[in-house]
Coordinates of C-alpha atoms in Angstrom, one line a residue:
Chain T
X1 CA 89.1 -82.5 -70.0
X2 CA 91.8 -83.4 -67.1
X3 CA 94.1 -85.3 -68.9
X4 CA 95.9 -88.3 -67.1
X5 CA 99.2 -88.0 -65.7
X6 CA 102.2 -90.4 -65.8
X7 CA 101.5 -91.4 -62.1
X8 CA 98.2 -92.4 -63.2
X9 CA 98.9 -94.4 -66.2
X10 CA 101.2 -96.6 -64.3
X11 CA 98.3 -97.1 -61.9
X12 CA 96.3 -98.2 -64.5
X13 CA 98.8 -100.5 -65.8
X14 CA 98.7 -101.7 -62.0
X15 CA 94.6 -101.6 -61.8
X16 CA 93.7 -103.2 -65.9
X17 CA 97.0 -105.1 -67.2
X18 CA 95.7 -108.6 -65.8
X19 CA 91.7 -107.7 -66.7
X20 CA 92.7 -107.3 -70.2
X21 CA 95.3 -109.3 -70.8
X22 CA 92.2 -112.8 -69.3
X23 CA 89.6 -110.9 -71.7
X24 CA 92.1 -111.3 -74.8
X25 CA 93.8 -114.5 -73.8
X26 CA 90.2 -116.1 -72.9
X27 CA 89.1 -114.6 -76.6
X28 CA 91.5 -116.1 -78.4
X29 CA 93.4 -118.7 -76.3
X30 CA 96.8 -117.4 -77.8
X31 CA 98.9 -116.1 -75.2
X32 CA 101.6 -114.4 -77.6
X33 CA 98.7 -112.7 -79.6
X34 CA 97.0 -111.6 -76.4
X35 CA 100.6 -110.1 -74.9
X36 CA 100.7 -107.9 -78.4
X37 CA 97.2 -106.8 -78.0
X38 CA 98.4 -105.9 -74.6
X39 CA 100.8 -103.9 -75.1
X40 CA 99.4 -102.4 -78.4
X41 CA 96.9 -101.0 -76.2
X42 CA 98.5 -99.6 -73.1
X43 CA 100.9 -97.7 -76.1
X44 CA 97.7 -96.5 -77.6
X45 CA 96.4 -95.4 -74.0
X46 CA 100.1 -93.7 -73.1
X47 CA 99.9 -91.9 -77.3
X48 CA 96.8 -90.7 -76.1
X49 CA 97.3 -90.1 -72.3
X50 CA 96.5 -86.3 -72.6
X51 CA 93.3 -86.7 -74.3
X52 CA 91.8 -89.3 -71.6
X53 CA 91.0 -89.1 -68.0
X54 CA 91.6 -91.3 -66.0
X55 CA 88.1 -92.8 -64.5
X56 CA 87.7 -93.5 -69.0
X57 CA 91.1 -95.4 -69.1
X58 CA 89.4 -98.8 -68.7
X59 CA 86.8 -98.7 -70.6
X60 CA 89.0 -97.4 -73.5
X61 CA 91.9 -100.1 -73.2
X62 CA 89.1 -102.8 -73.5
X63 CA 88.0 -101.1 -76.6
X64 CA 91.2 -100.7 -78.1
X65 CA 92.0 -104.0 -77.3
X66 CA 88.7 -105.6 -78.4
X67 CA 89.2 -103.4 -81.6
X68 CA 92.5 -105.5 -82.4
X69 CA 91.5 -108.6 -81.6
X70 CA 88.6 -108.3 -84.1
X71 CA 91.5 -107.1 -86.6
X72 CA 93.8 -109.5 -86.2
X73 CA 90.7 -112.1 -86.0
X74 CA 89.6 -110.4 -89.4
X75 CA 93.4 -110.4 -91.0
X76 CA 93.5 -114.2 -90.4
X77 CA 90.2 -114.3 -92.3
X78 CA 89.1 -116.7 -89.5
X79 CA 85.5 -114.9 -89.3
X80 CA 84.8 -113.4 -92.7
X81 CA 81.5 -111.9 -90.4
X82 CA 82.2 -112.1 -87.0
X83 CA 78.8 -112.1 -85.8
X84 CA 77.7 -115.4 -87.5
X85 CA 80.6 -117.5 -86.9
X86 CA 79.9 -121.4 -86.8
X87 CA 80.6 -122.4 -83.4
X88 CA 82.0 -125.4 -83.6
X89 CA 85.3 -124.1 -85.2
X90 CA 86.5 -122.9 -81.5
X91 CA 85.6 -126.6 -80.4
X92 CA 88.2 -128.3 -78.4
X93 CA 87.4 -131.5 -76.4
X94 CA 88.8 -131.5 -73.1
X95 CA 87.6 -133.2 -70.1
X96 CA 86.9 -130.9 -67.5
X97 CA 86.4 -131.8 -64.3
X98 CA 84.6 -129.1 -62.1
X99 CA 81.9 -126.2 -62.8
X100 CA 84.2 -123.8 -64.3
X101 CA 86.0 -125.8 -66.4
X102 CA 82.9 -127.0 -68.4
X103 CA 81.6 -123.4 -68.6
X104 CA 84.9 -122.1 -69.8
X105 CA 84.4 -125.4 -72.7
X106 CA 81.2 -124.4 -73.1
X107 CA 81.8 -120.6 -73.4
X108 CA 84.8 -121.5 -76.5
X109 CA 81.7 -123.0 -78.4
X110 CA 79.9 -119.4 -78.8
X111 CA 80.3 -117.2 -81.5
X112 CA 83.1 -114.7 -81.0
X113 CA 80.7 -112.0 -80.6
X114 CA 78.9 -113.9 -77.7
X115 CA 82.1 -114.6 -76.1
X116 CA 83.1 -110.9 -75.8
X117 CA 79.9 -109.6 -74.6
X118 CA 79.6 -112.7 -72.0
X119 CA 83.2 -112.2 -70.6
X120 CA 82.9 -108.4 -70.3
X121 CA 79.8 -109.3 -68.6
X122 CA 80.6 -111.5 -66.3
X123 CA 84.6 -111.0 -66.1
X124 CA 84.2 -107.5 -65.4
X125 CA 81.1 -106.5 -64.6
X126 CA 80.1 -104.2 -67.5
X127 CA 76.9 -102.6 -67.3
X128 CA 74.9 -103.3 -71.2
X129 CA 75.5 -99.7 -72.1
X130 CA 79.1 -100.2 -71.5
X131 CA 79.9 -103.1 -73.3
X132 CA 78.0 -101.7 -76.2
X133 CA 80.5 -98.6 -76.5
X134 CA 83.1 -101.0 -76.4
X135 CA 81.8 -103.5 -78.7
X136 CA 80.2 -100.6 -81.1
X137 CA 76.7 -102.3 -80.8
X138 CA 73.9 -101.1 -79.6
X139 CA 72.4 -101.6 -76.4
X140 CA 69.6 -104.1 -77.4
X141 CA 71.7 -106.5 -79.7
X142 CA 74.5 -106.9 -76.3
X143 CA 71.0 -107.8 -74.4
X144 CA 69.8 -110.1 -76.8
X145 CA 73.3 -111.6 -77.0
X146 CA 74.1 -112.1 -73.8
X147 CA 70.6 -113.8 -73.2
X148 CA 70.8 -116.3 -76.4
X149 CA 74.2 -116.9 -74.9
X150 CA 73.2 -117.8 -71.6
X151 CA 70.1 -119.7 -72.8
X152 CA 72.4 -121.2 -75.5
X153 CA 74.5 -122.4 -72.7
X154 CA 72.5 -123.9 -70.5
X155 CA 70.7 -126.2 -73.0
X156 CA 74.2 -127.2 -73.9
X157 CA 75.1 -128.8 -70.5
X158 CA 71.3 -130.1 -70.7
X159 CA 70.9 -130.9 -66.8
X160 CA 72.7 -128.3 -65.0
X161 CA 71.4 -129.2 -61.7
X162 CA 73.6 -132.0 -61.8
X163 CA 76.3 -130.0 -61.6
X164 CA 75.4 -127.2 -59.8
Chain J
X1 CA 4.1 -87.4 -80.0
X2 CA 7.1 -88.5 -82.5
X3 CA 10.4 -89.3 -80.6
X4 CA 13.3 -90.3 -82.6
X5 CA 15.3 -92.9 -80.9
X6 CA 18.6 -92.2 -83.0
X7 CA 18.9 -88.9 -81.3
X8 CA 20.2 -90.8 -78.2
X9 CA 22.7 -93.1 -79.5
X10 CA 25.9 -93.1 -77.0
X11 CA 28.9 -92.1 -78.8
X12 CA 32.2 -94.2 -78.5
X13 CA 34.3 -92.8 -76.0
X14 CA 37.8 -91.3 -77.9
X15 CA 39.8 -92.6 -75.1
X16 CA 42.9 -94.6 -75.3
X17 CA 45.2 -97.2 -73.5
X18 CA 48.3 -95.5 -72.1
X19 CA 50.4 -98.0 -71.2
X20 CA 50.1 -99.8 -74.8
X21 CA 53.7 -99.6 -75.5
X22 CA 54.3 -101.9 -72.0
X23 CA 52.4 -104.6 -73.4
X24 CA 54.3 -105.2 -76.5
X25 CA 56.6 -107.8 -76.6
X26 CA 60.5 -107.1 -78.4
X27 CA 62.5 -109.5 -79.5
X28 CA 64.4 -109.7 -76.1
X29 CA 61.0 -111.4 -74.5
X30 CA 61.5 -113.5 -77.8
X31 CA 64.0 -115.4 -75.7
X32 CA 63.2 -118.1 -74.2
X33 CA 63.7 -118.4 -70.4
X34 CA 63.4 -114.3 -70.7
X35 CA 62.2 -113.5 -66.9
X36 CA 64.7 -116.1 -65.5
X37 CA 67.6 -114.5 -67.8
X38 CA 66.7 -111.2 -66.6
X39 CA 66.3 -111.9 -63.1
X40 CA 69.6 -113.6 -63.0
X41 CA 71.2 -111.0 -64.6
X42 CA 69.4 -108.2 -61.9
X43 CA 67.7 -106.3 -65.7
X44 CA 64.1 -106.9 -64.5
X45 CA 61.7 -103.9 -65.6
X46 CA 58.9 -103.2 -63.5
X47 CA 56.5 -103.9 -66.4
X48 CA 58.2 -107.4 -66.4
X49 CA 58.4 -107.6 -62.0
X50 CA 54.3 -107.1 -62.2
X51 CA 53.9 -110.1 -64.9
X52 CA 55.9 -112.2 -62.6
X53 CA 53.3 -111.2 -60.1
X54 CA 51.2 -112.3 -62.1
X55 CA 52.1 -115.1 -63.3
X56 CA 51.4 -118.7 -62.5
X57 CA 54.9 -119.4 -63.3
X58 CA 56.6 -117.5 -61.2
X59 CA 57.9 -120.4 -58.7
X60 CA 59.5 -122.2 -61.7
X61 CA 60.9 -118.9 -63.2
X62 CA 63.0 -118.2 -59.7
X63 CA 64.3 -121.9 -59.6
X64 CA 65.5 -121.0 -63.3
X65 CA 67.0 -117.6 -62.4
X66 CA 68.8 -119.5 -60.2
X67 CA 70.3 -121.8 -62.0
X68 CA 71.4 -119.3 -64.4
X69 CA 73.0 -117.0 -61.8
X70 CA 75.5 -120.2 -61.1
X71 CA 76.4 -120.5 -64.8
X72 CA 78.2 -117.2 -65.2
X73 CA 81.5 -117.7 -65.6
X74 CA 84.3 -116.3 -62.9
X75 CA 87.6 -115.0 -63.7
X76 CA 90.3 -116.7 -63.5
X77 CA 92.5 -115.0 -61.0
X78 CA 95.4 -116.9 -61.7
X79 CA 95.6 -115.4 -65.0
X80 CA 98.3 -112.9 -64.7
X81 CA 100.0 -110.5 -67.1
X82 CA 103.8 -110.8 -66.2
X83 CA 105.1 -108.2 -68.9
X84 CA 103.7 -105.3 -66.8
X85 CA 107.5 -103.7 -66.4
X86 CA 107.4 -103.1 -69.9
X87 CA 104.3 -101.1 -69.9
X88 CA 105.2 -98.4 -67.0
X89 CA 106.7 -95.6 -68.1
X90 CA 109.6 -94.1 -65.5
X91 CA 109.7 -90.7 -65.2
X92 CA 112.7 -88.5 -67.4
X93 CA 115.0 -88.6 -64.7
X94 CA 115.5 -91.6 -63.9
X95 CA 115.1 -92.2 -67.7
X96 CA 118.3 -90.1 -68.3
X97 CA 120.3 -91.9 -65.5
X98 CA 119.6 -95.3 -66.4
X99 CA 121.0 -94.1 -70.4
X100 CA 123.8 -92.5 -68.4
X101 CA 124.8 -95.7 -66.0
X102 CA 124.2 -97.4 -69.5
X103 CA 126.6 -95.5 -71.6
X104 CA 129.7 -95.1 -68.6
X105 CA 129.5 -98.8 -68.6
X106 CA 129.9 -99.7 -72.1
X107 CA 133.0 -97.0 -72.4
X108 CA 134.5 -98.3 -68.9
X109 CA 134.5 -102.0 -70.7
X110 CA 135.7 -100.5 -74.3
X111 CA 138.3 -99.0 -72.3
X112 CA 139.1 -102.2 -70.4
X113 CA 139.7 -103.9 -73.0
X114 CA 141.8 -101.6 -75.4
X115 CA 144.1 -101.3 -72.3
X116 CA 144.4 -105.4 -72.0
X117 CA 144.6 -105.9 -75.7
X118 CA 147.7 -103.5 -75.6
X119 CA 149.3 -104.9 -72.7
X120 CA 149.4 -108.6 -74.0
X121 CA 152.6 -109.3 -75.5
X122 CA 152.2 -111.1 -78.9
X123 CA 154.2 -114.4 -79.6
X124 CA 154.9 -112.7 -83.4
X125 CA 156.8 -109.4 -82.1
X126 CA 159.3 -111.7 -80.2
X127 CA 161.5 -111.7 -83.0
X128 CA 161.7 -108.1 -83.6
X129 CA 162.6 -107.4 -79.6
X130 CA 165.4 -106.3 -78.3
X131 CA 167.4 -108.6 -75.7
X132 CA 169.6 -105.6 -74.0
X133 CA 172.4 -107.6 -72.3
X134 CA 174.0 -106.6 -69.3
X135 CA 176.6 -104.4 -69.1
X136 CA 180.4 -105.9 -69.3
X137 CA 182.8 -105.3 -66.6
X138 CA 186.2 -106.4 -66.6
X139 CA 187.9 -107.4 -63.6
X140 CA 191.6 -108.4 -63.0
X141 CA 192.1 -111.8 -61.3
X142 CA 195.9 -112.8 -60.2
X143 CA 196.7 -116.4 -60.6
X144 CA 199.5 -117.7 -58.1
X145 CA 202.7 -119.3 -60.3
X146 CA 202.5 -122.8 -60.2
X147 CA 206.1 -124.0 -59.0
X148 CA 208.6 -126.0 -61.3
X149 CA 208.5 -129.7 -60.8
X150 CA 211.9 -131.6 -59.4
X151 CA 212.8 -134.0 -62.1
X152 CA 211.6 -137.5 -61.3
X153 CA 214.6 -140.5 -61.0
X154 CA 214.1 -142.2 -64.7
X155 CA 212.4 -144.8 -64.7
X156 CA 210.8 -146.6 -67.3
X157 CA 207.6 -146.4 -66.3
X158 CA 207.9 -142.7 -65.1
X159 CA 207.6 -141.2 -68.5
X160 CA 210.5 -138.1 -68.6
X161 CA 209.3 -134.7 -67.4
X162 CA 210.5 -132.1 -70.2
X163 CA 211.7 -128.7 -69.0
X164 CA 209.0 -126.3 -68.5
X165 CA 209.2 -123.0 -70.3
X166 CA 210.8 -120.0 -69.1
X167 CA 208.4 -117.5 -67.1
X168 CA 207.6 -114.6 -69.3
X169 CA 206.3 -111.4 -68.6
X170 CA 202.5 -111.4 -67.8
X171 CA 201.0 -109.5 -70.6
X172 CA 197.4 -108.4 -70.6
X173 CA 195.2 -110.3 -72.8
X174 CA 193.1 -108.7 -75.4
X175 CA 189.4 -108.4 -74.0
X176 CA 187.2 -109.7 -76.8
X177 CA 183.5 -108.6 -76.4
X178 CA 180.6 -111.6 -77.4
X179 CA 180.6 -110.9 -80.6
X180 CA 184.5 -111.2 -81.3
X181 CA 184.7 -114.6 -79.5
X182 CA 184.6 -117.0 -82.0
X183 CA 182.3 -119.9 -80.7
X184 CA 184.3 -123.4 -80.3
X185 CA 188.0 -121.6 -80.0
X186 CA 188.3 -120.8 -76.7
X187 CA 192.6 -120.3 -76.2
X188 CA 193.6 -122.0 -72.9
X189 CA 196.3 -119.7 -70.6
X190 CA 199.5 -121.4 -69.6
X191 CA 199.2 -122.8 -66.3
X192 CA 202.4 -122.5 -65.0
X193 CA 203.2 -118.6 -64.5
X194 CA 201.8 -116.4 -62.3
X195 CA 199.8 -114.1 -64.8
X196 CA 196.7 -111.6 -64.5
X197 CA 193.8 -113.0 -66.3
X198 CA 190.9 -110.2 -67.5
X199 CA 187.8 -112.0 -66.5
X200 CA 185.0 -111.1 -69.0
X201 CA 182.1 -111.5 -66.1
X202 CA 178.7 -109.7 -66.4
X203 CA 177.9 -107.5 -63.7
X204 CA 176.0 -108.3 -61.0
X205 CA 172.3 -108.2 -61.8
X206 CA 169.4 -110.2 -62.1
X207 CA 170.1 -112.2 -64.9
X208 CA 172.8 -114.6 -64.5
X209 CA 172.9 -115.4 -68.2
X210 CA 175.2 -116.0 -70.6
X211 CA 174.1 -115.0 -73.9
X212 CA 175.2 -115.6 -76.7
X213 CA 174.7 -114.4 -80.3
X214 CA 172.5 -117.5 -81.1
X215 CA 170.4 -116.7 -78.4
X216 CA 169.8 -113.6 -79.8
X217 CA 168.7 -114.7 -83.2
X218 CA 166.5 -118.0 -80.8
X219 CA 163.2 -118.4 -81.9
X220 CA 160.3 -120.0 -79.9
X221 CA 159.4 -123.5 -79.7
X222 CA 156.2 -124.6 -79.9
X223 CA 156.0 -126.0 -76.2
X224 CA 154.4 -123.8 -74.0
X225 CA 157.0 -124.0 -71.3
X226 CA 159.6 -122.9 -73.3
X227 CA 157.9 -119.8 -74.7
X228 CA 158.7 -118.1 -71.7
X229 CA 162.1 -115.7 -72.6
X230 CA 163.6 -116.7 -70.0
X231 CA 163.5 -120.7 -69.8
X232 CA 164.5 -120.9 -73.1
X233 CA 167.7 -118.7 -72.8
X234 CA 168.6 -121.0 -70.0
X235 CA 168.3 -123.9 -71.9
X236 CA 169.6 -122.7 -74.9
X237 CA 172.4 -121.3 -72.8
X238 CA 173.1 -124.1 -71.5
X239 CA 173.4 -126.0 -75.1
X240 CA 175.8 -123.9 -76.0
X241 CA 178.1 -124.2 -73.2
X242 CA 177.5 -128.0 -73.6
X243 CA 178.6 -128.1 -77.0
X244 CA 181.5 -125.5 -76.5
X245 CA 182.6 -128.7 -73.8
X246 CA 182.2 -131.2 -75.4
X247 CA 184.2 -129.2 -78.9
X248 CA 186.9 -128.1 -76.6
X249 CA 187.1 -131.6 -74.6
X250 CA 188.3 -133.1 -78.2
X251 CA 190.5 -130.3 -79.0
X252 CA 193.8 -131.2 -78.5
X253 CA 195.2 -127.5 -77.8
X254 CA 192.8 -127.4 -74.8
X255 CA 195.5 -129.6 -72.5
X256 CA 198.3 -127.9 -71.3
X257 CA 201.4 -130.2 -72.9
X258 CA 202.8 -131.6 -70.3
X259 CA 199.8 -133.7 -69.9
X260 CA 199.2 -134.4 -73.4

């Protein structure tokens, strides 16, 4: 295994700091909690720097970082199951006023597990196989989440073509 | 002839489907708006591009996919992580030079400030200093003789001159140092004979000064001003010869007698 060197860790500071750092603050709309996660997990990459190349350094700061959000998510005993959390906890009402603002609305009234899998879909354009070794599911239940999400989603604005 | 008609039965073929497996429906397909899900999201199988072939729906399903391709959500690019200094690691060089730069730093300002503490004079250790007074040089000043006054016609509003003393010798006067010069008694000389008067004067220096004992044992005022050593010698100074003046004024010893 070629392990990374300092040069390239700084690079991927460079390359995944802000990707992570929208994926955790998007998750959990707490900027404090999603600067600790970041930095948690760029120390757990740099711990581990030997043991990692450097084209795997993305995929395994998302998981580490997707790993402590569920823990911290699990030691506020805010989802006692994370996969069958009632939506409307994460509601906030806001009046948004163009396309993304009502999808990002929208998108805080899915599950947790939903969120993640939608925004490593669409924020960083994981393949199904990839967001299943970071989420530890497998590749069927990220498909079938990503579509009841997306179907879930539209229903919810009802007429999209009004917007779109 | 007896033909038996069982004897040419067909037999079922043992053939099977192969694509059986295809047809079956998981629980993805159990979505609703599957085909325009998948489509959008580019995870079409051929299985499921050949149904949409097929299909009767297929113009509706493509308006859907469309829709659903303009519902993912984009990243917010604004969205930056400003902490990212603290995540870089620097290399053990520079590592050790920024410690060092650190640590000469910290001793250059301990060692600033030891030297300024020590060098500021305390207000409290101004009683224990030592005032170091000028040197004392004696110098010998001749005095011209004043001459004897012509007796005045009497008169009785000229009051009658006495005889003046005899000249005596000139006869050195005892020096007396500060501290055997009793404050208040200063002894006037005779003005009348030529005589050599030992001048106590300080030697030429900085400090013009006359100090006395008391100004030795002076404490500082409160005013700020004064504080300063050298203000307040001068005005205490300057006290004292008042007050020797103004003793001495009343005194009468201090006129010769022919003006008393």
């Amino acid at each position: 295994m070629i392990a990374m060197t300092r040069k390239e860790y700084n690079q991927c500071v460079d390359d995944f700091a802000d990707a992570v750092y929208r994926f955790i603050l998007k998750s959990c709309h707490n900027p404090a909690l999603a600067d600790d996660i970041v930095q948690d997990s760029f120390l757990v990459l740099w711990e581990h720097v030997s043991e990692i190349a450097h084209a795997k350094a993305k995929a395994f700061l998302f998981t580490t970082a997707y790993r402590k959000l569920i823990d911290t998510f699990r030691h506020e005993k805010k989802n006692a199951d994370i996969e069958n959390i009632r939506p409307e906890n994460y509601y906030t009402e806001t009046s948004c006023t163009d396309l993304n603002e009502i999808l990002e609305e929208v998108l805080n009234k899915l599950s947790p597990i939903q969120k993640t899998v939608v925004l490593l879909r669409d924020y960083e354009d994981y393949s199904y196989r990839e967001i299943a070794e970071i989420t530890g599911l497998s590749e069927t239940q990220v498909k079938v989440y990503i579509f009841r999400a997306r179907h879930w989603m539209k229903s919810f604005i009802r007429k999209p073509e009004l917007i779109l | 002839m007896n033909i038996d008609n069982d004897n040419y039965r067909l037999q079922p073929p043992s053939l099977t489907y192969p694509h059986k497996n295809q047809l079956k429906k998981d629980e993805l397909h159990a979505c609703e708006d599957y085909y325009a899900i998948a489509w959008a999201e580019g995870t079409l199988t051929s299985q499921d591009r050949s149904d949409l072939q097929r299909s009767s729906r297929r113009q509706l399903i493509e308006q859907q996919a469309a829709i659903y391709q303009k519902l993912k959500i984009k990243p917010d690019s604004s969205l930056r992580y400003k902490a990212k200094n603290r995540l870089y690691r620097p290399d053990k060089q520079r590592l050790l030079l920024k410690y060092s730069l650190t640590a000469a730093s910290c001793l250059l300002f301990m060692a600033l400030g030891i030297t300024l503490w020590y060098r500021t004079p305390s207000m409290s250790g101004q009683e224990n200093q030592l005032i170091l007074l000028p040197p004392i040089e004696i110098e010998t000043m001749e005095l011209p003789a004043i001459p004897q006054q012509t007796p005045v016609a009497s008169s009785s509003a000229i009051p009658t001159m006495t005889s003046l003393p005899s000249a005596v010798p000139p006869k050195r006067i005892p020096v007396m140092t500060k501290k055997e010069l009793p404050v208040g008694q200063i002894e006037a000389t005779p003005l009348d004979i030529p005589r050599n008067i030992q001048i106590n004067a300080l030697s030429p220096g900085d400090a013009e000064l006359i100090l006395s004992e008391n100004a030795i044992d002076w404490k500082p005022s409160k005013n700020r001003f004064r504080n300063l050593p050298l203000f307040s010698s001068v005005i205490q100074t300057g006290k004292i010869i008042a007050e020797r003046l103004k003793t001495a004024v009343t005194n009468e010893d201090f006129y010769p007698s022919h003006l008393k």
